[in-house]
CSV table of C-alpha atoms (C1' of nucleotides) in Angstrom, one decimal:
chain,number,residue,atom,x,y,z
J,1462,UNK,CA,95.1,-119.0,-79.2
J,1463,UNK,CA,98.0,-121.4,-78.4
J,1464,UNK,CA,96.7,-123.9,-75.9
J,1465,UNK,CA,94.3,-124.6,-78.7
J,1466,UNK,CA,96.9,-126.0,-80.9
J,1467,UNK,CA,98.6,-128.0,-78.2
J,1468,UNK,CA,95.2,-129.7,-77.5
J,1469,UNK,CA,94.7,-130.4,-81.2
J,1470,UNK,CA,98.2,-131.9,-81.5
J,1471,UNK,CA,97.6,-134.2,-78.6
J,1472,UNK,CA,94.2,-135.3,-79.9
J,1473,UNK,CA,95.8,-136.4,-83.1
J,1474,UNK,CA,96.9,-139.5,-81.2
J,1475,UNK,CA,93.3,-140.6,-80.6
J,1476,UNK,CA,90.1,-140.0,-78.8
J,1477,UNK,CA,90.5,-138.6,-75.3
J,1478,UNK,CA,88.3,-137.2,-72.6
J,1479,UNK,CA,89.1,-133.9,-70.8
J,1480,UNK,CA,90.2,-136.0,-67.9
J,1481,UNK,CA,92.5,-138.1,-69.9
J,1482,UNK,CA,93.9,-135.1,-71.6
J,1483,UNK,CA,94.6,-133.5,-68.3
J,1484,UNK,CA,96.7,-136.6,-67.3
J,1485,UNK,CA,98.6,-136.3,-70.6
J,1486,UNK,CA,99.2,-132.6,-70.1
J,1487,UNK,CA,100.4,-133.4,-66.6
J,1488,UNK,CA,103.1,-135.8,-67.7
J,1489,UNK,CA,104.2,-136.4,-71.3
J,1490,UNK,CA,102.9,-133.1,-72.8
J,1491,UNK,CA,104.4,-131.0,-70.0
J,1492,UNK,CA,107.7,-130.9,-71.9
J,1493,UNK,CA,106.3,-128.4,-74.3
J,1494,UNK,CA,103.0,-127.2,-72.9
J,1495,UNK,CA,101.7,-127.0,-69.4
J,1496,UNK,CA,98.0,-126.5,-68.6
J,1497,UNK,CA,95.7,-127.3,-65.6
J,1498,UNK,CA,92.6,-129.4,-66.1
J,1499,UNK,CA,90.2,-126.3,-65.9
J,1500,UNK,CA,92.0,-124.7,-68.9
J,1501,UNK,CA,91.6,-127.9,-70.9
J,1502,UNK,CA,87.9,-128.3,-70.2
J,1503,UNK,CA,87.4,-124.7,-71.2
J,1504,UNK,CA,89.5,-125.1,-74.3
J,1505,UNK,CA,87.7,-128.3,-75.4
J,1506,UNK,CA,84.3,-126.5,-75.1
J,1507,UNK,CA,85.7,-123.7,-77.3
J,1508,UNK,CA,87.2,-126.1,-79.8
J,1509,UNK,CA,84.0,-128.0,-80.2
J,1510,UNK,CA,82.0,-124.8,-80.7
J,1511,UNK,CA,84.4,-123.8,-83.3
J,1512,UNK,CA,84.0,-127.2,-85.1
J,1513,UNK,CA,87.6,-128.1,-84.8
J,1514,UNK,CA,86.9,-131.2,-82.7
J,1515,UNK,CA,83.8,-133.4,-82.2
J,1516,UNK,CA,82.8,-135.0,-78.9
J,1517,UNK,CA,80.8,-138.1,-78.4
J,1518,UNK,CA,79.2,-139.2,-75.1
J,1519,UNK,CA,80.3,-142.5,-73.7
J,1520,UNK,CA,78.0,-144.0,-71.1
J,1521,UNK,CA,79.9,-145.8,-68.4
J,1522,UNK,CA,78.4,-148.0,-65.7
J,1523,UNK,CA,81.4,-148.5,-63.5
J,1524,UNK,CA,82.3,-144.7,-63.3
J,1525,UNK,CA,80.9,-141.3,-64.4
J,1526,UNK,CA,80.1,-140.9,-68.1
J,1527,UNK,CA,82.6,-139.0,-70.2
J,1528,UNK,CA,82.9,-137.3,-73.5
J,1529,UNK,CA,85.6,-138.3,-76.0
J,1530,UNK,CA,86.9,-135.9,-78.5
J,1531,UNK,CA,88.4,-136.3,-82.0
J,1532,UNK,CA,90.0,-133.7,-84.3
J,1533,UNK,CA,87.8,-132.9,-87.3
J,1534,UNK,CA,89.2,-132.1,-90.8
J,1535,UNK,CA,88.7,-128.4,-89.9
J,1536,UNK,CA,90.8,-129.0,-86.8
J,1537,UNK,CA,93.6,-130.5,-88.9
J,1538,UNK,CA,93.4,-127.6,-91.3
J,1539,UNK,CA,93.7,-125.2,-88.3
J,1540,UNK,CA,96.9,-127.1,-87.2
J,1541,UNK,CA,98.3,-126.9,-90.7
J,1542,UNK,CA,97.7,-123.1,-90.8
J,1543,UNK,CA,99.3,-122.9,-87.4
J,1544,UNK,CA,102.4,-124.8,-88.5
J,1545,UNK,CA,102.8,-122.8,-91.6
J,1546,UNK,CA,103.3,-119.4,-89.9
J,1547,UNK,CA,106.7,-118.9,-88.3
J,1548,UNK,CA,106.6,-119.1,-84.5
J,1549,UNK,CA,108.4,-117.0,-82.0
J,1550,UNK,CA,110.8,-118.7,-79.5
J,1551,UNK,CA,109.0,-119.5,-76.3
J,1552,UNK,CA,109.1,-117.2,-73.3
J,1553,UNK,CA,111.0,-118.9,-70.5
J,1554,UNK,CA,110.0,-118.1,-67.0
J,1555,UNK,CA,111.9,-119.9,-64.2
J,1556,UNK,CA,111.7,-118.8,-60.6
J,1557,UNK,CA,114.7,-120.9,-59.6
J,1558,UNK,CA,116.9,-119.0,-62.1
J,1559,UNK,CA,115.7,-115.7,-60.7
J,1560,UNK,CA,116.9,-116.9,-57.3
J,1561,UNK,CA,120.2,-117.9,-58.7
J,1562,UNK,CA,120.6,-114.6,-60.4
J,1563,UNK,CA,120.2,-112.9,-57.0
J,1564,UNK,CA,122.0,-115.5,-55.0
J,1565,UNK,CA,125.1,-113.4,-54.2
J,1566,UNK,CA,123.0,-111.0,-52.1
J,1567,UNK,CA,120.9,-113.7,-50.4
J,1568,UNK,CA,121.3,-116.5,-48.0
J,1569,UNK,CA,122.4,-119.3,-50.3
J,1570,UNK,CA,121.1,-122.1,-48.1
J,1571,UNK,CA,117.4,-122.2,-49.4
J,1572,UNK,CA,118.6,-121.8,-53.0
J,1573,UNK,CA,121.0,-124.7,-52.7
J,1574,UNK,CA,118.2,-126.8,-51.2
J,1575,UNK,CA,116.0,-126.0,-54.1
J,1576,UNK,CA,118.7,-126.7,-56.6
J,1577,UNK,CA,119.3,-130.1,-55.1
J,1578,UNK,CA,115.6,-130.9,-54.9
J,1579,UNK,CA,115.2,-129.8,-58.5
J,1580,UNK,CA,118.1,-132.0,-59.6
J,1581,UNK,CA,116.2,-135.0,-58.1
J,1582,UNK,CA,113.0,-134.1,-59.8
J,1583,UNK,CA,114.8,-133.7,-63.1
J,1584,UNK,CA,116.5,-137.1,-62.7
J,1585,UNK,CA,113.1,-138.6,-62.2
J,1586,UNK,CA,111.8,-137.0,-65.3
J,1587,UNK,CA,114.7,-138.3,-67.3
J,1588,UNK,CA,113.8,-141.8,-66.2
J,1589,UNK,CA,110.1,-141.2,-66.9
J,1590,UNK,CA,110.9,-140.0,-70.4
J,1591,UNK,CA,113.3,-142.9,-71.0
J,1592,UNK,CA,110.4,-145.3,-70.1
J,1593,UNK,CA,108.1,-143.4,-72.4
J,1594,UNK,CA,110.6,-143.5,-75.3
J,1595,UNK,CA,111.1,-147.2,-74.9
J,1596,UNK,CA,107.3,-147.7,-74.9
J,1597,UNK,CA,106.8,-145.6,-77.9
J,1598,UNK,CA,109.4,-147.4,-80.0
J,1599,UNK,CA,108.5,-150.8,-78.9
J,1600,UNK,CA,111.2,-153.3,-79.7
J,1601,UNK,CA,112.7,-151.3,-82.5
J,1602,UNK,CA,115.9,-149.5,-82.2
J,1603,UNK,CA,115.6,-145.7,-82.0
J,1604,UNK,CA,117.2,-145.4,-85.4
J,1605,UNK,CA,114.8,-147.8,-87.0
J,1606,UNK,CA,111.8,-146.4,-85.3
J,1607,UNK,CA,112.6,-142.9,-86.4
J,1608,UNK,CA,113.1,-144.0,-89.9
J,1609,UNK,CA,110.0,-146.2,-90.3
J,1610,UNK,CA,107.3,-145.3,-87.9
J,1611,UNK,CA,104.4,-143.1,-89.1
J,1612,UNK,CA,104.0,-141.4,-85.7
J,1613,UNK,CA,107.2,-139.9,-84.6
J,1614,UNK,CA,106.0,-136.5,-83.4
J,1615,UNK,CA,105.4,-137.6,-79.8
J,1616,UNK,CA,108.8,-139.4,-79.8
J,1617,UNK,CA,110.6,-136.3,-81.0
J,1618,UNK,CA,109.1,-134.0,-78.4
J,1619,UNK,CA,109.8,-136.5,-75.7
J,1620,UNK,CA,113.4,-136.7,-76.8
J,1621,UNK,CA,113.6,-133.0,-76.5
J,1622,UNK,CA,112.1,-133.2,-73.0
J,1623,UNK,CA,114.6,-135.8,-72.0
J,1624,UNK,CA,117.5,-133.7,-73.2
J,1625,UNK,CA,116.2,-130.7,-71.4
J,1626,UNK,CA,115.7,-132.4,-68.1
J,1627,UNK,CA,119.1,-134.1,-68.3
J,1628,UNK,CA,120.7,-130.7,-69.0
J,1629,UNK,CA,118.7,-129.1,-66.2
J,1630,UNK,CA,119.8,-131.8,-63.8
J,1631,UNK,CA,123.5,-131.3,-64.6
J,1632,UNK,CA,123.3,-127.6,-64.2
J,1633,UNK,CA,121.4,-127.9,-60.9
J,1634,UNK,CA,124.0,-130.4,-59.5
J,1635,UNK,CA,126.9,-128.3,-60.6
J,1636,UNK,CA,125.6,-125.0,-59.3
J,1637,UNK,CA,124.5,-126.5,-56.0
J,1638,UNK,CA,127.9,-128.1,-55.5
J,1639,UNK,CA,129.6,-124.8,-56.3
J,1640,UNK,CA,127.5,-122.7,-53.9
J,1641,UNK,CA,128.1,-125.3,-51.2
J,1642,UNK,CA,131.8,-125.1,-51.7
J,1643,UNK,CA,131.8,-121.3,-51.6
J,1644,UNK,CA,129.7,-120.9,-48.5
J,1645,UNK,CA,129.7,-124.1,-46.5
J,1646,UNK,CA,126.2,-124.5,-45.1
J,1647,UNK,CA,125.1,-127.1,-42.6
J,1648,UNK,CA,122.0,-129.0,-43.8
K,502,UNK,CA,104.0,-111.6,-58.3
K,503,UNK,CA,106.8,-113.1,-60.3
K,504,UNK,CA,108.1,-110.6,-62.8
K,505,UNK,CA,108.5,-108.5,-59.7
K,506,UNK,CA,111.3,-110.7,-58.5
K,507,UNK,CA,113.0,-110.9,-61.8
K,508,UNK,CA,113.2,-107.1,-61.9
K,509,UNK,CA,114.5,-106.9,-58.4
K,510,UNK,CA,117.2,-109.6,-59.2
K,511,UNK,CA,118.4,-107.7,-62.2
K,512,UNK,CA,118.4,-104.4,-60.4
K,513,UNK,CA,120.8,-105.9,-57.9
K,514,UNK,CA,123.5,-105.3,-60.5
K,515,UNK,CA,123.1,-101.6,-60.4
K,516,UNK,CA,120.9,-98.6,-61.2
K,517,UNK,CA,118.9,-99.0,-64.4
K,518,UNK,CA,116.2,-97.1,-66.1
K,519,UNK,CA,113.1,-98.8,-67.5
K,520,UNK,CA,114.5,-98.5,-70.9
K,521,UNK,CA,117.9,-100.1,-70.0
K,522,UNK,CA,116.0,-102.8,-68.1
K,523,UNK,CA,114.0,-103.5,-71.2
K,524,UNK,CA,117.3,-104.0,-73.2
K,525,UNK,CA,118.6,-106.4,-70.5
K,526,UNK,CA,115.3,-108.4,-70.5
K,527,UNK,CA,115.6,-108.6,-74.2
K,528,UNK,CA,119.0,-110.2,-74.2
K,529,UNK,CA,120.8,-111.5,-71.2
K,530,UNK,CA,117.8,-111.9,-68.9
K,531,UNK,CA,115.7,-113.6,-71.5
K,532,UNK,CA,117.3,-117.0,-70.6
K,533,UNK,CA,115.1,-117.1,-67.5
K,534,UNK,CA,112.5,-114.4,-67.8
K,535,UNK,CA,110.9,-112.7,-70.8
K,536,UNK,CA,109.0,-109.4,-70.6
K,537,UNK,CA,108.2,-106.6,-73.0
K,538,UNK,CA,109.1,-103.0,-72.0
K,539,UNK,CA,105.5,-102.1,-71.1
K,540,UNK,CA,105.4,-104.8,-68.5
K,541,UNK,CA,108.6,-103.5,-67.0
K,542,UNK,CA,107.5,-99.9,-66.8
K,543,UNK,CA,104.3,-101.0,-65.1
K,544,UNK,CA,106.2,-103.3,-62.7
K,545,UNK,CA,108.7,-100.5,-61.9
K,546,UNK,CA,105.8,-98.2,-60.9
K,547,UNK,CA,104.3,-100.9,-58.7
K,548,UNK,CA,107.7,-101.7,-57.1
K,549,UNK,CA,108.3,-98.1,-56.3
K,550,UNK,CA,104.9,-97.6,-54.8
K,551,UNK,CA,105.5,-100.7,-52.7
K,552,UNK,CA,108.8,-99.2,-51.5
K,553,UNK,CA,110.9,-102.1,-52.9
K,554,UNK,CA,112.9,-99.8,-55.2
K,555,UNK,CA,113.6,-96.1,-55.3
K,556,UNK,CA,113.9,-94.1,-58.4
K,557,UNK,CA,115.9,-90.9,-59.0
K,558,UNK,CA,115.4,-88.5,-61.9
K,559,UNK,CA,118.5,-87.9,-64.1
K,560,UNK,CA,118.3,-84.8,-66.3
K,561,UNK,CA,120.0,-85.3,-69.6
K,562,UNK,CA,120.6,-82.7,-72.3
K,563,UNK,CA,121.5,-84.9,-75.3
K,564,UNK,CA,118.5,-87.1,-74.9
K,565,UNK,CA,115.2,-87.4,-72.9
K,566,UNK,CA,115.5,-87.5,-69.1
K,567,UNK,CA,115.3,-90.8,-67.4
K,568,UNK,CA,114.7,-92.4,-64.0
K,569,UNK,CA,117.2,-94.8,-62.5
K,570,UNK,CA,116.0,-97.4,-60.0
K,571,UNK,CA,117.8,-99.1,-57.1
K,572,UNK,CA,116.7,-101.9,-54.8
K,573,UNK,CA,115.9,-100.8,-51.3
K,574,UNK,CA,116.5,-102.9,-48.1
K,575,UNK,CA,112.8,-103.8,-48.2
K,576,UNK,CA,113.3,-105.0,-51.8
K,577,UNK,CA,116.2,-107.2,-50.8
K,578,UNK,CA,114.1,-108.6,-48.0
K,579,UNK,CA,111.3,-109.3,-50.5
K,580,UNK,CA,113.8,-111.2,-52.6
K,581,UNK,CA,115.0,-113.2,-49.6
K,582,UNK,CA,111.4,-114.2,-48.8
K,583,UNK,CA,110.9,-115.2,-52.4
K,584,UNK,CA,114.0,-117.3,-52.4
K,585,UNK,CA,113.1,-119.0,-49.2
K,586,UNK,CA,109.8,-120.5,-50.4
K,587,UNK,CA,110.2,-123.6,-52.7
K,588,UNK,CA,109.3,-122.7,-56.3
K,589,UNK,CA,107.5,-124.8,-58.8
K,590,UNK,CA,109.2,-125.8,-62.0
K,591,UNK,CA,108.5,-123.4,-64.8
K,592,UNK,CA,105.7,-124.0,-67.3
K,593,UNK,CA,107.2,-124.6,-70.7
K,594,UNK,CA,105.3,-123.4,-73.7
K,595,UNK,CA,106.9,-123.8,-77.1
K,596,UNK,CA,104.9,-123.5,-80.3
K,597,UNK,CA,107.6,-125.2,-82.3
K,598,UNK,CA,107.3,-128.3,-80.2
K,599,UNK,CA,103.5,-128.3,-80.7
K,600,UNK,CA,104.2,-128.4,-84.4
K,601,UNK,CA,106.7,-131.2,-84.1
K,602,UNK,CA,104.2,-133.2,-82.0
K,603,UNK,CA,101.7,-132.9,-84.9
K,604,UNK,CA,104.2,-133.2,-87.7
K,605,UNK,CA,103.2,-136.7,-88.9
K,606,UNK,CA,99.8,-135.4,-90.0
K,607,UNK,CA,101.0,-132.1,-91.5
K,608,UNK,CA,103.1,-131.0,-94.4
K,609,UNK,CA,106.6,-131.2,-92.9
K,610,UNK,CA,108.1,-128.5,-95.1
K,611,UNK,CA,107.2,-125.5,-93.0
K,612,UNK,CA,108.1,-127.3,-89.8
K,613,UNK,CA,111.5,-128.2,-91.2
K,614,UNK,CA,112.1,-124.6,-92.3
K,615,UNK,CA,111.3,-123.4,-88.8
K,616,UNK,CA,113.5,-126.0,-87.2
K,617,UNK,CA,116.4,-124.9,-89.3
K,618,UNK,CA,115.8,-121.3,-88.7
K,619,UNK,CA,115.6,-121.9,-85.0
K,620,UNK,CA,118.9,-123.8,-85.1
K,621,UNK,CA,120.5,-120.7,-86.5
K,622,UNK,CA,119.0,-118.5,-83.9
K,623,UNK,CA,120.1,-120.8,-81.2
K,624,UNK,CA,123.6,-120.9,-82.5
K,625,UNK,CA,123.7,-117.1,-82.5
K,626,UNK,CA,122.5,-117.1,-78.9
K,627,UNK,CA,125.2,-119.6,-77.9
K,628,UNK,CA,127.8,-117.2,-79.3
K,629,UNK,CA,126.2,-114.2,-77.6
K,630,UNK,CA,126.2,-116.0,-74.3
K,631,UNK,CA,129.8,-117.0,-74.8
K,632,UNK,CA,130.7,-113.4,-75.3
K,633,UNK,CA,128.8,-112.4,-72.2
K,634,UNK,CA,130.4,-115.1,-70.1
K,635,UNK,CA,133.9,-114.0,-71.3
K,636,UNK,CA,133.0,-110.4,-70.5
K,637,UNK,CA,131.7,-111.3,-67.0
K,638,UNK,CA,134.7,-113.3,-66.0
K,639,UNK,CA,137.3,-110.9,-67.5
K,640,UNK,CA,140.7,-112.5,-67.7
K,641,UNK,CA,140.0,-115.1,-65.1
K,642,UNK,CA,139.5,-118.7,-65.9
K,643,UNK,CA,135.9,-119.9,-65.4
K,644,UNK,CA,137.0,-122.0,-62.4
K,645,UNK,CA,138.8,-119.1,-60.7
K,646,UNK,CA,136.0,-116.7,-61.4
K,647,UNK,CA,133.4,-119.0,-59.9
K,648,UNK,CA,135.5,-119.6,-56.9
K,649,UNK,CA,136.4,-116.0,-56.2
K,650,UNK,CA,134.1,-113.5,-57.6
K,651,UNK,CA,131.4,-112.0,-55.4
K,652,UNK,CA,128.9,-111.7,-58.2
K,653,UNK,CA,128.4,-115.1,-59.8
K,654,UNK,CA,124.6,-115.1,-60.1
K,655,UNK,CA,124.4,-113.6,-63.6
K,656,UNK,CA,127.3,-115.8,-64.7
K,657,UNK,CA,125.5,-119.0,-63.5
K,658,UNK,CA,122.2,-118.1,-65.2
K,659,UNK,CA,124.0,-117.2,-68.4
K,660,UNK,CA,125.7,-120.6,-68.2
K,661,UNK,CA,122.3,-122.2,-68.0
K,662,UNK,CA,121.1,-120.1,-71.0
K,663,UNK,CA,124.1,-121.2,-73.0
K,664,UNK,CA,123.6,-124.9,-72.2
K,665,UNK,CA,119.9,-124.6,-73.1
K,666,UNK,CA,120.5,-123.0,-76.4
K,667,UNK,CA,123.3,-125.4,-77.3
K,668,UNK,CA,121.0,-128.3,-76.5
K,669,UNK,CA,118.1,-126.7,-78.4
K,670,UNK,CA,120.3,-126.2,-81.5
K,671,UNK,CA,121.4,-129.8,-81.5
K,672,UNK,CA,117.8,-131.0,-81.2
K,673,UNK,CA,116.6,-128.7,-84.0
K,674,UNK,CA,119.4,-129.8,-86.3
K,675,UNK,CA,118.8,-133.4,-85.6
K,676,UNK,CA,115.1,-133.3,-86.1
K,677,UNK,CA,115.3,-131.2,-89.2
K,678,UNK,CA,117.7,-133.6,-90.8
K,679,UNK,CA,115.5,-136.5,-89.8
K,680,UNK,CA,112.4,-135.0,-91.3
K,681,UNK,CA,114.2,-134.1,-94.5
K,682,UNK,CA,115.5,-137.6,-94.8
K,683,UNK,CA,112.0,-139.1,-94.3
K,684,UNK,CA,110.1,-136.9,-96.7
K,685,UNK,CA,112.5,-135.3,-99.1
K,686,UNK,CA,111.3,-131.8,-99.7
K,687,UNK,CA,112.5,-129.3,-102.3
K,688,UNK,CA,113.5,-126.0,-100.8
Q,270,DG,C1',115.6,-80.7,-94.4
Q,271,DA,C1',113.0,-85.1,-94.5
Q,272,DA,C1',113.3,-89.4,-92.9
Q,273,DC,C1',114.7,-92.5,-89.8
Q,274,DC,C1',116.7,-94.5,-85.7
Q,275,DA,C1',117.7,-94.5,-80.6
Q,276,DT,C1',116.3,-93.0,-76.3
Q,277,DA,C1',112.6,-92.8,-72.8
Q,278,DC,C1',108.1,-93.7,-71.5
Q,279,DT,C1',102.6,-94.1,-71.1
Q,280,DC,C1',97.9,-95.8,-71.8
Q,281,DA,C1',94.0,-98.6,-73.1
Q,282,DG,C1',92.2,-102.9,-73.9
Q,283,DT,C1',92.0,-107.8,-74.7
Q,284,DG,C1',93.0,-112.2,-74.3
Q,285,DA,C1',95.3,-115.9,-71.8
Q,286,DT,C1',96.4,-118.1,-67.5
Q,287,DA,C1',96.0,-119.4,-62.8
Q,288,DT,C1',93.4,-120.2,-58.3
Q,289,DG,C1',90.0,-121.9,-55.5
Q,290,DA,C1',85.8,-123.8,-54.6
Q,291,DC,C1',82.4,-126.8,-56.2
Q,292,DT,C1',79.3,-131.3,-57.9
Q,293,DA,C1',78.8,-136.2,-58.7
Q,294,DT,C1',79.8,-141.1,-59.1
Q,295,DT,C1',82.0,-145.5,-58.1
Q,296,DC,C1',85.7,-148.4,-56.4
Q,297,DC,C1',88.7,-149.9,-52.8
Q,298,DT,C1',90.4,-150.3,-48.1
Q,299,DG,C1',90.2,-150.8,-43.4
P,23,DC,C1',79.9,-148.7,-43.6
P,24,DA,C1',83.0,-144.7,-43.3
P,25,DG,C1',86.7,-142.6,-45.6
P,26,DG,C1',89.6,-141.8,-49.2
P,27,DA,C1',91.2,-142.1,-53.9
P,28,DA,C1',90.1,-142.1,-58.8
P,29,DT,C1',87.1,-140.7,-62.5
P,30,DA,C1',84.7,-136.8,-64.7
P,31,DG,C1',83.8,-132.4,-64.9
P,32,DT,C1',81.9,-127.0,-63.9
P,33,DC,C1',81.9,-122.2,-62.4
P,34,DA,C1',83.6,-117.8,-60.9
P,35,DT,C1',87.1,-114.7,-60.4
P,36,DA,C1',91.4,-112.5,-60.2
P,37,DT,C1',95.6,-111.6,-62.2
P,38,DC,C1',98.9,-111.8,-65.8
P,39,DA,C1',100.8,-111.0,-70.1
P,40,DC,C1',100.8,-109.2,-74.5
P,41,DT,C1',99.3,-106.1,-78.4
P,42,DG,C1',98.9,-101.9,-80.5
P,43,DA,C1',98.9,-97.2,-80.5
P,44,DG,C1',100.6,-93.3,-78.8
P,45,DT,C1',103.9,-89.0,-76.9
P,46,DA,C1',108.3,-86.6,-76.9
P,47,DT,C1',113.3,-85.6,-77.8
P,48,DG,C1',117.6,-85.5,-80.1
P,49,DG,C1',121.1,-87.4,-83.3
P,50,DT,C1',122.4,-89.3,-87.8
P,51,DT,C1',122.1,-90.0,-92.6
P,52,DC,C1',121.0,-89.3,-97.3
DNA sequence: GAACCATACTCAGTGATATGACTATTCCTG
DNA sequence: CAGGAATAGTCATATCACTGAGTATGGTTC
């Protein structure tokens, strides 16, 4: 019952098809919720049956037809109910950290390689989020945007994603360097 | 196939019972893997059947008997195999961020309350991790400990947990203050 | 001495999540 | 005009995770 609210929250930004939603969940939304397209299509079907969103068919001639979904008042009410009940902190599950936990008893080389690769990925995400932030705030300064815009939710979650990835990158770099220094490994 | 490796990685630190493991997963391990006791007991059964850990019965007189588990060479090999294959970044799922994403269209009061509560929880976790780090490194400086200890895995993951919670706290505080300033709410 | 907490663990069931294999259309490139 | 990428989506299945309800023992507290 949780992907449901993530989908509703994203659909507040406008009409989207399942396919577009999948794109969004693959990039911007992935800071706070991850889902594969199949999950999204299934969830959209359920949400529509529950009356929380409505879909409308759009006939296209240059590509396959699609269905665009909008949040209904009932959907908004569902989100409000969701936001009103205290949530539990998320459950973190990170394979790379499991490897680091065990690294003293393993060959560090593959772990170091993964840390370095992850650092690069994280750096790329930081840049992606920076671009998204700039795009969201237009030509306003961050301070002005946050004070005056009437749609700051996506900006705030993106800010969180940026911080997280920056932090992640720093940790990966630091740990990779440390492990390299302790047990020199040829590439 | 993933909780499995988290359990193995934690059992590298010594013999633990399911109950003790549950405690560890509830605090220190929760930076990188979350699991409820029932999952752990089930996983321990599976791991033992697969020969990756061995259990020995300990008869106790002041409290119920328990079984302590140790990683076998096969278990260590399993961990090595796991560490050798590149892992995907974790899937983040955070209800509180879903709420923030939608906050422009909802009553901000409960979201602000949750952000402030979360900031307090995060601050407590930072302190908990600080205590754990101090305990792990004993009277060595961090630099010395990381250079010379032969069991730095748990320290490194704890360091990551600390950074994450610190960062989380800052974001929660900032966003709560911002939302309060935008739409003044009586407590 | 009743209630409660901590230790120690089990079982049943239900959702949620992930994987893989599909269908179908149109555009673009070589 | 063949092949691939992008759009748009469906179905089936397996596994995972989580909830809730139990069992049992001993120690502590009021």
